[in-house]
Short mmCIF file of C-alpha atoms in Angstrom, two decimals:
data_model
loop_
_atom_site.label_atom_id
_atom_site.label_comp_id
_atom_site.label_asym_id
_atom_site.label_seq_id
_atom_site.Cartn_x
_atom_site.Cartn_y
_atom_site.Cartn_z
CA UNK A 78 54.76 -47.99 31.89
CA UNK A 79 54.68 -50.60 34.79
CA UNK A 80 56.24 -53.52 34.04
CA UNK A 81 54.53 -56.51 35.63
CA UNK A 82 56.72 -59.74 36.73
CA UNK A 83 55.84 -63.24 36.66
CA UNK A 84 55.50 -63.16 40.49
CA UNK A 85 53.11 -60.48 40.57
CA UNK A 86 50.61 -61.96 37.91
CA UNK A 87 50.61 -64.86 40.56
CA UNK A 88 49.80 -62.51 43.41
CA UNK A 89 46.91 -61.13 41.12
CA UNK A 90 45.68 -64.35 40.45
CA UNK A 91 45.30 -65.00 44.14
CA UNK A 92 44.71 -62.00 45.57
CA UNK A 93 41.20 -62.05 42.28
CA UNK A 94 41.16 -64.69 40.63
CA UNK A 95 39.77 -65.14 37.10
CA UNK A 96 41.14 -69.28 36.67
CA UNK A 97 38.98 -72.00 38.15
CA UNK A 98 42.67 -73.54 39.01
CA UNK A 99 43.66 -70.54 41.10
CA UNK A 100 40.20 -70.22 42.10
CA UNK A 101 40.55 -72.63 44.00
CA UNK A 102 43.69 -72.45 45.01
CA UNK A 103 43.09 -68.91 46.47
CA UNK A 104 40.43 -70.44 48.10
CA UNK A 105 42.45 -72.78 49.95
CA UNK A 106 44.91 -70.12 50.78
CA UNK A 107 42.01 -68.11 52.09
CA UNK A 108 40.77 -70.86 54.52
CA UNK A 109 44.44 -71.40 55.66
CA UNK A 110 44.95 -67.28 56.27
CA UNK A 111 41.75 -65.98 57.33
CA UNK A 112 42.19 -66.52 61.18
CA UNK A 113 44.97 -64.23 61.03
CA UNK A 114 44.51 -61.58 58.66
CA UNK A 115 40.88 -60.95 59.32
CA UNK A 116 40.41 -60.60 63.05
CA UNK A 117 38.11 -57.33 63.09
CA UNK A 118 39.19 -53.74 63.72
CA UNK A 119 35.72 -53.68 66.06
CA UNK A 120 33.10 -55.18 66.83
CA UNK A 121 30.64 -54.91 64.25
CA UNK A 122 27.25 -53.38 65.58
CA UNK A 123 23.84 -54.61 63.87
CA UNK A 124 24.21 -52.13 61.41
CA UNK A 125 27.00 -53.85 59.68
CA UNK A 126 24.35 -56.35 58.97
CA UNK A 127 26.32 -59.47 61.12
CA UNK A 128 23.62 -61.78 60.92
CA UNK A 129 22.52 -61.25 57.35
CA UNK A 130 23.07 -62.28 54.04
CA UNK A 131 25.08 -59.92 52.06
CA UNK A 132 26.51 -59.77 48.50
CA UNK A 133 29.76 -57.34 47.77
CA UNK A 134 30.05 -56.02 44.65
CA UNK A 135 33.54 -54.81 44.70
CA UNK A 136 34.37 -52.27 41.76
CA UNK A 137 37.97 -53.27 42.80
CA UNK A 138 37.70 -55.56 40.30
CA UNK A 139 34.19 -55.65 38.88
CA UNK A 140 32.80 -53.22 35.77
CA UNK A 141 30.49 -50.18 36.63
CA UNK A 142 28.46 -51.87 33.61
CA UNK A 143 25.43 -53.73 33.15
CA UNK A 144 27.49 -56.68 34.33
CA UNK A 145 25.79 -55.89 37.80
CA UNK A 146 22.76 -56.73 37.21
CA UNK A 147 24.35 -60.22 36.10
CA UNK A 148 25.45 -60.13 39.99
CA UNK A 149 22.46 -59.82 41.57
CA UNK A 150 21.13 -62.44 39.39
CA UNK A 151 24.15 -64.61 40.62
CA UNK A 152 23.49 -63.74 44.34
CA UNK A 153 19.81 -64.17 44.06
CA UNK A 154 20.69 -68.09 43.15
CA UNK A 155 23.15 -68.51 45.30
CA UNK A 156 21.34 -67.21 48.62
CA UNK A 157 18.31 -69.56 47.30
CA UNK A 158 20.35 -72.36 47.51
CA UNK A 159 20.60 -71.59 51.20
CA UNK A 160 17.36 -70.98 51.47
CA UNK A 161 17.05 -67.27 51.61
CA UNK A 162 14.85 -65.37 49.60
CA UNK A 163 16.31 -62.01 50.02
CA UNK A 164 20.06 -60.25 50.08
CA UNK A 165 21.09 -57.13 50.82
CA UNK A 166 23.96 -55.88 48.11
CA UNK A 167 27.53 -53.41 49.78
CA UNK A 168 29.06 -51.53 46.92
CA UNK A 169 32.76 -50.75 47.43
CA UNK A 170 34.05 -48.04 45.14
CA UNK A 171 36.83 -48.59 43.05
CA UNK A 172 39.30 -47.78 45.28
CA UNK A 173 43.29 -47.56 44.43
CA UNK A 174 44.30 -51.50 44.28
CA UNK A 175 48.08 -52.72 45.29
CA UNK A 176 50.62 -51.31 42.88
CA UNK A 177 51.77 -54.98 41.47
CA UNK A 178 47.88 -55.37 39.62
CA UNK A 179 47.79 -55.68 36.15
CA UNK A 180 45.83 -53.37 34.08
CA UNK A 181 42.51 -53.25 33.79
CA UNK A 182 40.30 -54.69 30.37
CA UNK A 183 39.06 -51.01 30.87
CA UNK A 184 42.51 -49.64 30.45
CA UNK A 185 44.26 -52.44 28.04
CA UNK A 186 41.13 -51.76 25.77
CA UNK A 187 41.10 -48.09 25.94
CA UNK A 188 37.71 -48.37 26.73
CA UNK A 189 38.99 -45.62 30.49
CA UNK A 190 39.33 -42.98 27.61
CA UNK A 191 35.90 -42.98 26.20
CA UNK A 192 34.05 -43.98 29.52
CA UNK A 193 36.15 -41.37 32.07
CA UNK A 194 36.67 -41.91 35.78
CA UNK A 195 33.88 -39.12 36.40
CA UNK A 196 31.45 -41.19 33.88
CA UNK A 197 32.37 -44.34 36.22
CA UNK A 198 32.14 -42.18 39.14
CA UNK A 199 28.24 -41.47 37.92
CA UNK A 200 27.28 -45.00 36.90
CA UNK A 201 27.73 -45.80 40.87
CA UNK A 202 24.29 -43.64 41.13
CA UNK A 203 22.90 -44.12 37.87
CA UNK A 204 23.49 -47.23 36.83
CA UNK A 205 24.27 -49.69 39.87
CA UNK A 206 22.05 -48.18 42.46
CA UNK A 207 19.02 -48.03 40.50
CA UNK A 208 19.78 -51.79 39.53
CA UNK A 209 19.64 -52.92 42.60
CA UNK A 210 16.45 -50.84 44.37
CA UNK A 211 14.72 -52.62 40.93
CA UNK A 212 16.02 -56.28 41.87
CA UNK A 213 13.03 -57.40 43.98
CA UNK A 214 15.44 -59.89 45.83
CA UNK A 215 17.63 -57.12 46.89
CA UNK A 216 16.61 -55.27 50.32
CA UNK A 217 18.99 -52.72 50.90
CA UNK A 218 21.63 -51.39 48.58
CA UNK A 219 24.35 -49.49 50.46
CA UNK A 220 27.81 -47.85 49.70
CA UNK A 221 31.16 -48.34 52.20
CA UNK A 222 34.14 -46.64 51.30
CA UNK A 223 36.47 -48.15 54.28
CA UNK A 224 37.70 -51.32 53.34
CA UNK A 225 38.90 -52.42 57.01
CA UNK A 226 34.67 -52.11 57.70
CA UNK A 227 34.05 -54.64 55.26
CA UNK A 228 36.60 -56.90 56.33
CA UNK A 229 35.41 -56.79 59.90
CA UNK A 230 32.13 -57.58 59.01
CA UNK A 231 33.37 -60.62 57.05
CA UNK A 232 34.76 -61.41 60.00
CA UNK A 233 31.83 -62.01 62.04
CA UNK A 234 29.36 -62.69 58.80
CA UNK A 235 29.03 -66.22 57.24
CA UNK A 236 26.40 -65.57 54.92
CA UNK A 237 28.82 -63.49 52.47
CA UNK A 238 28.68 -63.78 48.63
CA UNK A 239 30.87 -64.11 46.47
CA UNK A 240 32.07 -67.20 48.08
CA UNK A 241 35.07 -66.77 50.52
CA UNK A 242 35.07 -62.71 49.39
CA UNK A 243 36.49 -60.70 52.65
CA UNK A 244 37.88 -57.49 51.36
CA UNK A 245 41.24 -59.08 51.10
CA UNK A 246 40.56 -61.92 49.02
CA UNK A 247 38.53 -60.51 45.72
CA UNK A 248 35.88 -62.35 43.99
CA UNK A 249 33.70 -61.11 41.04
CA UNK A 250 30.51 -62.31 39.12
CA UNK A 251 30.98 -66.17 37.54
CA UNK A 252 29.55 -66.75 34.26
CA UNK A 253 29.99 -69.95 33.70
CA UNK A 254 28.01 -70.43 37.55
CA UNK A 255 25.64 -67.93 35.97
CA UNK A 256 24.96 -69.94 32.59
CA UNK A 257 25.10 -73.28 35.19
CA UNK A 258 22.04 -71.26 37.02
CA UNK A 259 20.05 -70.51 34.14
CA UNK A 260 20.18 -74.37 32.90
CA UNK A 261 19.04 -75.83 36.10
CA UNK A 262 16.22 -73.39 36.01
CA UNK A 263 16.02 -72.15 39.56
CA UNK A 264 13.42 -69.29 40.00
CA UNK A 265 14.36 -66.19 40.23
CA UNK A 266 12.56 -62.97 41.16
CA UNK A 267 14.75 -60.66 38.94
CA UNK A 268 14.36 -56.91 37.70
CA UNK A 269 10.67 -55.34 38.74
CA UNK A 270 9.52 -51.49 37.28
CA UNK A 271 7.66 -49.49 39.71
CA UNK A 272 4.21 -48.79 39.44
CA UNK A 273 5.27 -44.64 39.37
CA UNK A 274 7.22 -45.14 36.31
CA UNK A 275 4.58 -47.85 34.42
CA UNK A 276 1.89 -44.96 34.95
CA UNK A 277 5.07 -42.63 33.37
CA UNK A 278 5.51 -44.51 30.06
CA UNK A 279 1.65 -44.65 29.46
CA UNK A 280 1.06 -41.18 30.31
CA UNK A 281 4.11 -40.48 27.65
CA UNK A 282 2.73 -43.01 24.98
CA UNK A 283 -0.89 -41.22 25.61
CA UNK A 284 0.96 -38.29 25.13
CA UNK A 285 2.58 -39.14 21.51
CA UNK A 286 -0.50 -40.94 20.22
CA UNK A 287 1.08 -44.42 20.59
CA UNK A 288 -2.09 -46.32 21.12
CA UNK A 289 -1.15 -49.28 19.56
CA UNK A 290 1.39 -52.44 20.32
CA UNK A 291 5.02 -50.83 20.05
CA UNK A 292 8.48 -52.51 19.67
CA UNK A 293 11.33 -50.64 21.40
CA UNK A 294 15.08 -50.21 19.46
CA UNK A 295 18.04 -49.60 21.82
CA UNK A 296 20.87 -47.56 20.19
CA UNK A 297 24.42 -48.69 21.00
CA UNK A 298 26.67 -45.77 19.36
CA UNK A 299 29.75 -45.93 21.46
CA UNK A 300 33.31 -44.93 20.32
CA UNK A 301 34.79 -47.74 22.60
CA UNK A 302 34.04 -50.98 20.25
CA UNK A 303 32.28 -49.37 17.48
CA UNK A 304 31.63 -52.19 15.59
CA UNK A 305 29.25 -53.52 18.13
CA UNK A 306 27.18 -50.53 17.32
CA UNK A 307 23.05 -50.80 16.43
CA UNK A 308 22.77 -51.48 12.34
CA UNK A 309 20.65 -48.61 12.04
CA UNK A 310 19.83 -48.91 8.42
CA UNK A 311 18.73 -52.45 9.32
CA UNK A 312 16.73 -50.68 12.47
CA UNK A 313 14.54 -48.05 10.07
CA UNK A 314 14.18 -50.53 7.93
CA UNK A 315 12.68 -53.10 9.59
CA UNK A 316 10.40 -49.99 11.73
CA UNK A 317 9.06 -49.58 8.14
CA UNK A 318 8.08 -53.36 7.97
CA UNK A 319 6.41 -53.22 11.38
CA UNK A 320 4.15 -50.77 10.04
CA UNK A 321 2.92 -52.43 7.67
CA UNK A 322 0.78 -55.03 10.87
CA UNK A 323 0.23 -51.73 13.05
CA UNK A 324 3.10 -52.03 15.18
CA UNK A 325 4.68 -48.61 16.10
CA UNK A 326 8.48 -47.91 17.07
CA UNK A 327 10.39 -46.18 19.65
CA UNK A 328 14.04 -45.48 19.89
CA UNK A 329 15.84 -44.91 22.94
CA UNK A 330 19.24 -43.47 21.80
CA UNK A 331 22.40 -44.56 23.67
CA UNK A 332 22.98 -43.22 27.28
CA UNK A 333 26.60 -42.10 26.68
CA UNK A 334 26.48 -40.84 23.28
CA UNK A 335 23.38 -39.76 22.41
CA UNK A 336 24.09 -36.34 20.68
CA UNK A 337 24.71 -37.62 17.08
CA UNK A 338 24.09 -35.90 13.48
CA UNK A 339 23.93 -39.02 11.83
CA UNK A 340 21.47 -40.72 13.67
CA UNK A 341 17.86 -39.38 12.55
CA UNK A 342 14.38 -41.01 14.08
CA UNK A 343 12.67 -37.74 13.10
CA UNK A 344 9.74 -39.59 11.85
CA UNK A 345 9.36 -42.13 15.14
CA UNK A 346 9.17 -41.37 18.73
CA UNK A 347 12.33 -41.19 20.76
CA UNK A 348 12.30 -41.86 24.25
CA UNK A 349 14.74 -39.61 25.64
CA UNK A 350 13.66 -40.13 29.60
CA UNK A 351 14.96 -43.77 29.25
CA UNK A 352 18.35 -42.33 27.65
CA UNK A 353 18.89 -41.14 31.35
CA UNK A 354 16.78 -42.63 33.51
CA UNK A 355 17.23 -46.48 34.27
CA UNK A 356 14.05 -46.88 35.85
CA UNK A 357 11.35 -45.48 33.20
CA UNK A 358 13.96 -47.28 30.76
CA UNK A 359 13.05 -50.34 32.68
CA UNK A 360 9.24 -49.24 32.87
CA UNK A 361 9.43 -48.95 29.03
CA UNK A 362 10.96 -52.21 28.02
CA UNK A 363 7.99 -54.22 30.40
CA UNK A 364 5.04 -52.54 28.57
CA UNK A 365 7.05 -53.02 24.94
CA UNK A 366 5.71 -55.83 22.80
CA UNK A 367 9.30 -56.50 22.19
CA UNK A 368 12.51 -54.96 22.41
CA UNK A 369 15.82 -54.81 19.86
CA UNK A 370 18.99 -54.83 21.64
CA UNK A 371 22.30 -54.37 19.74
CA UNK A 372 25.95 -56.28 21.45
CA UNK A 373 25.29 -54.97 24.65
CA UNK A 374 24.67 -54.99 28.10
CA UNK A 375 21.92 -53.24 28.44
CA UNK A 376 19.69 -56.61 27.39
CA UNK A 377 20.09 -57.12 30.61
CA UNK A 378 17.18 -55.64 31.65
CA UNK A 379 15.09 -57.97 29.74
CA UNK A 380 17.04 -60.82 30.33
CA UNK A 381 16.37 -60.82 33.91
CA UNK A 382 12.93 -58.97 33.85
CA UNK A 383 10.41 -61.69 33.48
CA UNK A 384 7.45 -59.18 32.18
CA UNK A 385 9.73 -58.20 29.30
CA UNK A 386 10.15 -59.66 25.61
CA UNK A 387 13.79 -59.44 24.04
CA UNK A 388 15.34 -59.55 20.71
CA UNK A 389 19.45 -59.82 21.20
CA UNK A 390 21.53 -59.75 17.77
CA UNK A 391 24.48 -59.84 17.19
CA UNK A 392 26.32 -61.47 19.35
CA UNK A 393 29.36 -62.55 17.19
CA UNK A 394 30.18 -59.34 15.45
CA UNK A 395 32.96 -57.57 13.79
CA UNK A 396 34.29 -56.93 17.21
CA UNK A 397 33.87 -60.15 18.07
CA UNK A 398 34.00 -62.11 14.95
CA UNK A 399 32.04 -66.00 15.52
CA UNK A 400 35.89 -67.47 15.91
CA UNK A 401 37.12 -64.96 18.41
CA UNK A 402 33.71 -64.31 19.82
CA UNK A 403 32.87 -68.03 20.45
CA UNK A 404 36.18 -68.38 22.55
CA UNK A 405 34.82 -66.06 25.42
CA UNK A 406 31.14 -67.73 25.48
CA UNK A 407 32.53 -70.57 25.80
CA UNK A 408 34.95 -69.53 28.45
CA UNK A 409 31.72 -68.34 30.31
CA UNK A 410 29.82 -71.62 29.87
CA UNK A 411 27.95 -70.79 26.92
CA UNK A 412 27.98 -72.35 23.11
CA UNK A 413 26.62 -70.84 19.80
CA UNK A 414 23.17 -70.71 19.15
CA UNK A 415 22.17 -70.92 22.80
CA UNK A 416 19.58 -69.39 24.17
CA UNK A 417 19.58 -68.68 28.33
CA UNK A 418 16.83 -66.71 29.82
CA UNK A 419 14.58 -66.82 26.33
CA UNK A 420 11.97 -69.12 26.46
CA UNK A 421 8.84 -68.07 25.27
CA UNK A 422 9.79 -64.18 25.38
CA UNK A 423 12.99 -63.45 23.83
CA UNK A 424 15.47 -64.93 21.41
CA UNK A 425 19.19 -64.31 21.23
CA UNK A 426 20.43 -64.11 17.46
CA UNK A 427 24.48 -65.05 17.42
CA UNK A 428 24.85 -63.87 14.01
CA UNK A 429 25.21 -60.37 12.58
CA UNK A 430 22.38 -57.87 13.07
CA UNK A 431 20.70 -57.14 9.62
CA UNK A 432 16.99 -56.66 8.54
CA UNK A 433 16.37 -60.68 7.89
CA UNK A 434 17.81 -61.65 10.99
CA UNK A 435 15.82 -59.19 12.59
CA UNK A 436 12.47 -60.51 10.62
CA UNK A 437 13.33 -63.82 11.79
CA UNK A 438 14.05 -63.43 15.07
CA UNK A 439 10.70 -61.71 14.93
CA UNK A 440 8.84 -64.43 12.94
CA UNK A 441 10.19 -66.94 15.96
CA UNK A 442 9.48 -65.24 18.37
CA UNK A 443 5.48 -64.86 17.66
CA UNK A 444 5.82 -68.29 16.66
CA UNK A 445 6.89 -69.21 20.51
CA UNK A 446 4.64 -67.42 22.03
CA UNK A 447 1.43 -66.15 19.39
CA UNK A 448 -0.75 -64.83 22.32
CA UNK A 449 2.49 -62.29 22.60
CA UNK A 450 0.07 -59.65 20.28
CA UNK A 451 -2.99 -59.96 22.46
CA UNK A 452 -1.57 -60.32 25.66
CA UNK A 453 0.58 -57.00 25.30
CA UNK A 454 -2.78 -55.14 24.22
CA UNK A 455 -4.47 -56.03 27.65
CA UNK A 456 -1.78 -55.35 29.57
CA UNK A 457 -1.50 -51.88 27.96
#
């Protein structure tokens, strides 16, 4: 096991900072070392995009996770504030980091055992790329393996996000600048379906008789952080009570683990497409009337998707109990009981996810917004 020195968890911190102290410390550093360690290898052609703005999205030390999309989001506001309306987004690979880097969350959590390096490997193309082509801010998504090409084009390229990022120097997504976004309200474009997979979804709700409003239930059934996993007693039960106002349901089992004898929707719809394809999964959450999201990422898509209606629960959960839990929102800038990116369309429930907090969350949310019903019926 590497043993990792007090000097070295400085050169972490510098090298990617997660401190707002060594921040911007590194930052300083940065402005003080960047004439001489990034002069570039050549000169970058047009292609290397020298006179546009870019955002890097370095898997060096960002998740291949839903996290993204929390990126682009975070680009999107920044570029605004310098008055561009568009981005385009370079994905670096996770390539082998210097040998004095801590580990990973991914590998002091175990979670590299359940989620492989091939499943990582994968996400690049199903997850990531799909996320961007659907973030109608982004222009171009591209891959670049060679590191020395990114830091020559940081070289010649002011217009580079995450701040002071140059391929030596890594940055990562901000929450609390994300939650500081999302209070200040600045518009955002965000996550768009395309038309080919809206026509999809209806031809598949034609298809399985679905003619009337339907609420969507997304199944988190991971081994990594179990606990966080959809209450799915609470979810068939509370299917049963939206039958009663002729609401149907659809289930779109968990992309990872999906194969599972002791999960049975025999008697409602499953949407298996969106299991393993991001962009009818998309397509599917816009037409919903609303959508149930467990602890997990994948709200993401709703979140930033202003055509979409959310219910989040279960924020603070047995993985997270409220104490423990609370401690990292508030490290990102958030408190309990908050409610970013909601406002008419979704609500966030912090507590556990049962069958009354799902009925309330419910009841509040047709409260907020009571032409919700009608206005879901047109559009469908």
């Amino acid at each position: 096991m590497k043993k990792y020195s007090f000097f070295n968890k400085i050169k972490r911190q510098l090298i990617s900072p997660s401190r707002p102290s060594t921040v911007l410390l590194s930052d300083i550093l940065h402005s003080l070392t960047k004439p001489f360690i990034n002069k570039p290898i050549h000169k970058p052609s047009n292609y290397y995009f020298s006179d546009q703005p870019i955002a890097i999205y370095d898997l060096r030390c960002s998740p291949i996770t839903y996290d993204f999309a929390m990126f682009l989001y975070e680009a999107e506001c920044f570029f605004k504030s310098k008055n561009y309306d568009f981005f385009h987004v370079i994905i670096i690979p996770n390539l082998p980091g210097p040998d004095y880097l801590e580990p990973t969350w991914q590998e002091t959590t175990g979670y590299n055992k359940i989620i492989t390096e091939t499943h990582q490997n994968q996400r690049i193309f199903n997850l990531l790329l799909p996320l961007a082509s659907m973030y109608q801010a982004c222009k171009s998504v591209n891959l670049i393996h060679e590191v020395n090409i990114i830091q020559s084009i940081c070289s010649k390229n002011n217009k580079i996000f995450p701040s002071n990022y140059d391929g030596f120097f890594l940055r990562t997504l901000c929450y609390q600048k994300i939650y500081k976004y999302e209070k200040s309200k600045i518009f955002f474009f965000g996550l768009k379906a395309q038309s080919t997979d809206l026509d999809q979804i209806k031809k598949w709700l034609t298809f399985n008789e679905i003619q009337q409003p339907f609420v969507s239930f997304t199944i988190r059934n991971y081994q990594h952080q179990y606990k966080r996993n959809s209450n799915i007693e609470a979810y068939l039960k509370f299917s049963e009570y939206l039958e009663n106002f002729g609401i149907a349901s659809v289930f779109v089992p968990d992309t990872d683990n999906p194969w599972n004898d002791n999960l049975d929707f025999s008697q409602f719809p499953i949407f298996w497409a969106g299991t393993f394809n991001l962009y009818q999964r998309q397509a599917l959450y816009e037409i919903a009337l609303t959508n149930i999201f467990p602890s997990s990422g994948v709200a993401a898509l709703c979140w930033l998707n202003h055509s979409c209606s959310f219910i989040h629960s279960g924020i603070c959960n047995e993985a997270y109990p409220e104490n423990t839990g609370m401690k990292l929102h508030k490290s990102r800038g958030q408190n309990y009981g908050d409610q970013p990116f909601c406002e008419n369309r979704g609500i966030i429930e912090w507590g556990a996810e049962s069958f009354d907090s799902l009925k309330k969350s419910f009841d509040i949310l047709l409260t907020k917004n009571p032409n919700l019903l009608e206005l879901k019926i047109m559009n469908k």
